[in-house]
Amino acid sequence: MKKKTTFYWVFAALLLAISVILKVYLGIPVSFLGNLAKDINLSPAIIMLCGITMGPLMGGLVGGLTDIVATLIRPMGAYVPWFTLTNILIGVIPALFYRKKDVKEYKFGKCLLVSVVEQTVCSALLNNILLISLYGFPIEVAFFRAIGSYISAALYAAILYLLLNRTKSIFDKIK
């Protein structure tokens, strides 16, 4: 295993801080049928960026810590560790798609595929199953959330594509 440099850990902490700020302070809650249906924020894009550039372990760590720190700063009900698990998967799943270390150029199609798979597994399936089973969310709200997940996937793919290609030289130092 390659020794991790100070730059590696500082960059991971920077991505964690950006992700927490995006989740806590810049998130937009959306209600549907009287329930909080979706919290629109860009933190999953930063967590996916961390997973792609730094590997599945660091992506999962940043994803889990983002959820825990955001819950400590702005609790929205009881802490449920299962939602932290889905945040961990947000960092792990994209890293599995980008196992090859020397990527010449990041393609938008692959970024979109990564975002759609991640949103399908984490948001459309796992989070909706948890919300229905734990809180009794109506199926209509879950359906609305699933549609919103795919809209978010396109946005996350665009952000990933831009960040990965514009800052490739920085990410090459990490690998």
mmCIF file of C-alpha atoms in Angstrom:
data_model
loop_
_atom_site.group_PDB
_atom_site.id
_atom_site.type_symbol
_atom_site.label_atom_id
_atom_site.label_comp_id
_atom_site.label_asym_id
_atom_site.label_seq_id
_atom_site.Cartn_x
_atom_site.Cartn_y
_atom_site.Cartn_z
ATOM 1 C CA MET A 1 0.000 0.000 0.000
ATOM 2 C CA LYS A 2 1.288 3.404 -0.978
ATOM 3 C CA LYS A 3 1.958 5.758 1.922
ATOM 4 C CA LYS A 4 -0.560 8.583 2.069
ATOM 5 C CA THR A 5 0.924 12.049 2.036
ATOM 6 C CA THR A 6 -0.140 15.095 3.979
ATOM 7 C CA PHE A 7 -1.583 16.499 0.757
ATOM 8 C CA TYR A 8 -3.850 13.450 0.513
ATOM 9 C CA TRP A 9 -5.294 13.903 4.012
ATOM 10 C CA VAL A 10 -5.646 17.679 3.720
ATOM 11 C CA PHE A 11 -7.432 17.317 0.392
ATOM 12 C CA ALA A 12 -9.802 14.726 1.906
ATOM 13 C CA ALA A 13 -10.530 17.083 4.816
ATOM 14 C CA LEU A 14 -11.171 19.922 2.359
ATOM 15 C CA LEU A 15 -13.657 17.789 0.404
ATOM 16 C CA LEU A 16 -15.323 16.797 3.687
ATOM 17 C CA ALA A 17 -15.676 20.445 4.727
ATOM 18 C CA ILE A 18 -17.091 21.448 1.333
ATOM 19 C CA SER A 19 -19.525 18.545 1.432
ATOM 20 C CA VAL A 20 -20.768 19.430 4.925
ATOM 21 C CA ILE A 21 -21.227 23.091 3.986
ATOM 22 C CA LEU A 22 -23.172 22.141 0.867
ATOM 23 C CA LYS A 23 -25.371 19.731 2.824
ATOM 24 C CA VAL A 24 -26.060 21.850 5.893
ATOM 25 C CA TYR A 25 -26.092 25.442 4.735
ATOM 26 C CA LEU A 26 -26.870 25.316 1.026
ATOM 27 C CA GLY A 27 -29.423 22.495 0.953
ATOM 28 C CA ILE A 28 -32.941 23.290 -0.231
ATOM 29 C CA PRO A 29 -35.760 21.293 1.417
ATOM 30 C CA VAL A 30 -38.643 20.360 -0.911
ATOM 31 C CA SER A 31 -42.047 19.343 0.476
ATOM 32 C CA PHE A 32 -44.587 17.138 -1.299
ATOM 33 C CA LEU A 33 -47.982 16.138 0.138
ATOM 34 C CA GLY A 34 -47.051 17.694 3.479
ATOM 35 C CA ASN A 35 -43.853 15.654 3.879
ATOM 36 C CA LEU A 36 -40.228 16.646 3.461
ATOM 37 C CA ALA A 37 -39.768 14.844 0.168
ATOM 38 C CA LYS A 38 -36.237 15.736 -0.819
ATOM 39 C CA ASP A 39 -33.375 17.848 0.398
ATOM 40 C CA ILE A 40 -31.698 19.185 -2.718
ATOM 41 C CA ASN A 41 -27.993 19.679 -2.132
ATOM 42 C CA LEU A 42 -24.752 19.142 -4.000
ATOM 43 C CA SER A 43 -22.861 17.221 -1.316
ATOM 44 C CA PRO A 44 -23.243 13.834 -3.100
ATOM 45 C CA ALA A 45 -21.300 15.246 -6.071
ATOM 46 C CA ILE A 46 -18.385 16.142 -3.786
ATOM 47 C CA ILE A 47 -18.536 12.746 -2.057
ATOM 48 C CA MET A 48 -18.515 11.003 -5.463
ATOM 49 C CA LEU A 49 -15.580 13.203 -6.504
ATOM 50 C CA CYS A 50 -13.703 12.064 -3.408
ATOM 51 C CA GLY A 51 -14.447 8.409 -4.159
ATOM 52 C CA ILE A 52 -13.317 8.691 -7.773
ATOM 53 C CA THR A 53 -10.112 10.585 -7.042
ATOM 54 C CA MET A 54 -9.081 9.054 -3.722
ATOM 55 C CA GLY A 55 -10.509 5.539 -3.808
ATOM 56 C CA PRO A 56 -13.433 3.711 -2.213
ATOM 57 C CA LEU A 57 -12.097 3.758 1.346
ATOM 58 C CA MET A 58 -11.647 7.533 1.483
ATOM 59 C CA GLY A 59 -14.857 8.108 -0.492
ATOM 60 C CA GLY A 60 -16.793 6.040 2.038
ATOM 61 C CA LEU A 61 -15.077 7.745 4.955
ATOM 62 C CA VAL A 62 -15.862 11.232 3.637
ATOM 63 C CA GLY A 63 -19.451 10.171 2.862
ATOM 64 C CA GLY A 64 -20.031 8.768 6.341
ATOM 65 C CA LEU A 65 -18.389 11.680 8.120
ATOM 66 C CA THR A 66 -20.385 14.149 6.017
ATOM 67 C CA ASP A 67 -23.619 12.621 7.271
ATOM 68 C CA ILE A 68 -22.477 12.458 10.902
ATOM 69 C CA VAL A 69 -21.088 16.021 11.012
ATOM 70 C CA ALA A 70 -24.135 17.410 9.173
ATOM 71 C CA THR A 71 -26.418 15.667 11.677
ATOM 72 C CA LEU A 72 -24.459 17.164 14.576
ATOM 73 C CA ILE A 73 -24.675 20.665 13.087
ATOM 74 C CA ARG A 74 -28.302 20.533 11.925
ATOM 75 C CA PRO A 75 -30.280 17.574 13.262
ATOM 76 C CA MET A 76 -33.457 16.843 11.318
ATOM 77 C CA GLY A 77 -34.953 14.245 13.624
ATOM 78 C CA ALA A 78 -33.394 11.220 15.244
ATOM 79 C CA TYR A 79 -30.043 9.955 13.993
ATOM 80 C CA VAL A 80 -30.512 6.814 11.903
ATOM 81 C CA PRO A 81 -27.241 5.016 11.064
ATOM 82 C CA TRP A 82 -28.786 3.402 7.979
ATOM 83 C CA PHE A 83 -28.790 6.783 6.253
ATOM 84 C CA THR A 84 -25.084 7.091 7.048
ATOM 85 C CA LEU A 85 -24.596 3.755 5.298
ATOM 86 C CA THR A 86 -26.216 5.137 2.143
ATOM 87 C CA ASN A 87 -23.907 8.164 2.334
ATOM 88 C CA ILE A 88 -20.935 5.811 2.609
ATOM 89 C CA LEU A 89 -22.133 4.029 -0.525
ATOM 90 C CA ILE A 90 -22.293 7.381 -2.341
ATOM 91 C CA GLY A 91 -18.506 7.529 -1.985
ATOM 92 C CA VAL A 92 -17.803 3.839 -2.615
ATOM 93 C CA ILE A 93 -19.918 3.117 -5.723
ATOM 94 C CA PRO A 94 -18.278 5.717 -8.030
ATOM 95 C CA ALA A 95 -14.814 4.559 -6.954
ATOM 96 C CA LEU A 96 -15.626 1.053 -8.178
ATOM 97 C CA PHE A 97 -16.329 2.429 -11.662
ATOM 98 C CA TYR A 98 -12.981 4.221 -11.809
ATOM 99 C CA ARG A 99 -10.603 1.489 -10.678
ATOM 100 C CA LYS A 100 -8.092 2.301 -13.415
ATOM 101 C CA LYS A 101 -5.676 4.844 -11.963
ATOM 102 C CA ASP A 102 -4.384 6.534 -15.136
ATOM 103 C CA VAL A 103 -7.462 8.068 -16.724
ATOM 104 C CA LYS A 104 -6.477 10.359 -19.609
ATOM 105 C CA GLU A 105 -9.813 12.146 -19.796
ATOM 106 C CA TYR A 106 -13.053 11.727 -17.899
ATOM 107 C CA LYS A 107 -16.004 11.133 -20.245
ATOM 108 C CA PHE A 108 -19.407 12.671 -19.554
ATOM 109 C CA GLY A 109 -21.182 9.409 -20.413
ATOM 110 C CA LYS A 110 -19.303 7.521 -17.719
ATOM 111 C CA CYS A 111 -19.899 10.316 -15.202
ATOM 112 C CA LEU A 112 -23.609 10.115 -16.031
ATOM 113 C CA LEU A 113 -23.611 6.315 -15.679
ATOM 114 C CA VAL A 114 -21.867 6.557 -12.305
ATOM 115 C CA SER A 115 -24.348 9.180 -11.093
ATOM 116 C CA VAL A 116 -27.398 7.241 -12.289
ATOM 117 C CA VAL A 117 -26.221 3.983 -10.680
ATOM 118 C CA GLU A 118 -25.352 5.759 -7.436
ATOM 119 C CA GLN A 119 -28.684 7.602 -7.302
ATOM 120 C CA THR A 120 -30.622 4.445 -8.167
ATOM 121 C CA VAL A 121 -28.976 2.376 -5.435
ATOM 122 C CA CYS A 122 -28.659 5.000 -2.712
ATOM 123 C CA SER A 123 -31.469 7.474 -3.183
ATOM 124 C CA ALA A 124 -34.191 5.849 -5.266
ATOM 125 C CA LEU A 125 -33.954 2.440 -3.572
ATOM 126 C CA LEU A 126 -32.246 2.443 -0.163
ATOM 127 C CA ASN A 127 -33.335 5.848 1.131
ATOM 128 C CA ASN A 128 -36.919 5.354 -0.067
ATOM 129 C CA ILE A 129 -37.119 1.888 1.500
ATOM 130 C CA LEU A 130 -35.806 3.329 4.765
ATOM 131 C CA LEU A 131 -38.227 6.260 4.714
ATOM 132 C CA ILE A 132 -41.210 4.011 3.976
ATOM 133 C CA SER A 133 -40.305 1.403 6.594
ATOM 134 C CA LEU A 134 -39.092 3.740 9.365
ATOM 135 C CA TYR A 135 -41.390 6.725 8.973
ATOM 136 C CA GLY A 136 -44.331 5.400 6.957
ATOM 137 C CA PHE A 137 -43.770 7.765 4.022
ATOM 138 C CA PRO A 138 -46.499 7.515 1.386
ATOM 139 C CA ILE A 139 -45.588 5.739 -1.844
ATOM 140 C CA GLU A 140 -46.405 8.926 -3.774
ATOM 141 C CA VAL A 141 -43.666 10.777 -1.926
ATOM 142 C CA ALA A 142 -41.226 7.933 -2.596
ATOM 143 C CA PHE A 143 -42.089 8.094 -6.294
ATOM 144 C CA PHE A 144 -41.530 11.867 -6.299
ATOM 145 C CA ARG A 145 -38.188 11.331 -4.560
ATOM 146 C CA ALA A 146 -37.155 8.737 -7.147
ATOM 147 C CA ILE A 147 -37.904 11.128 -10.009
ATOM 148 C CA GLY A 148 -35.957 13.853 -8.218
ATOM 149 C CA SER A 149 -33.040 11.458 -7.789
ATOM 150 C CA TYR A 150 -32.656 11.057 -11.534
ATOM 151 C CA ILE A 151 -32.813 14.803 -12.086
ATOM 152 C CA SER A 152 -30.122 15.152 -9.424
ATOM 153 C CA ALA A 153 -28.066 12.440 -11.160
ATOM 154 C CA ALA A 154 -27.812 14.561 -14.303
ATOM 155 C CA LEU A 155 -26.738 17.573 -12.252
ATOM 156 C CA TYR A 156 -24.159 15.522 -10.319
ATOM 157 C CA ALA A 157 -22.793 14.093 -13.584
ATOM 158 C CA ALA A 158 -22.286 17.577 -15.016
ATOM 159 C CA ILE A 159 -20.546 18.758 -11.839
ATOM 160 C CA LEU A 160 -18.346 15.645 -11.730
ATOM 161 C CA TYR A 161 -17.404 15.984 -15.383
ATOM 162 C CA LEU A 162 -16.418 19.633 -14.983
ATOM 163 C CA LEU A 163 -14.522 19.166 -11.724
ATOM 164 C CA LEU A 164 -12.693 16.018 -12.825
ATOM 165 C CA ASN A 165 -11.501 17.433 -16.139
ATOM 166 C CA ARG A 166 -10.706 20.970 -14.966
ATOM 167 C CA THR A 167 -8.686 19.880 -11.948
ATOM 168 C CA LYS A 168 -7.091 16.673 -13.254
ATOM 169 C CA SER A 169 -3.563 17.886 -12.436
ATOM 170 C CA ILE A 170 -4.459 18.220 -8.748
ATOM 171 C CA PHE A 171 -6.013 14.769 -8.653
ATOM 172 C CA ASP A 172 -2.963 13.234 -10.349
ATOM 173 C CA LYS A 173 -0.891 14.296 -7.321
ATOM 174 C CA ILE A 174 -3.190 12.307 -5.036
ATOM 175 C CA LYS A 175 -3.006 9.003 -6.896
#
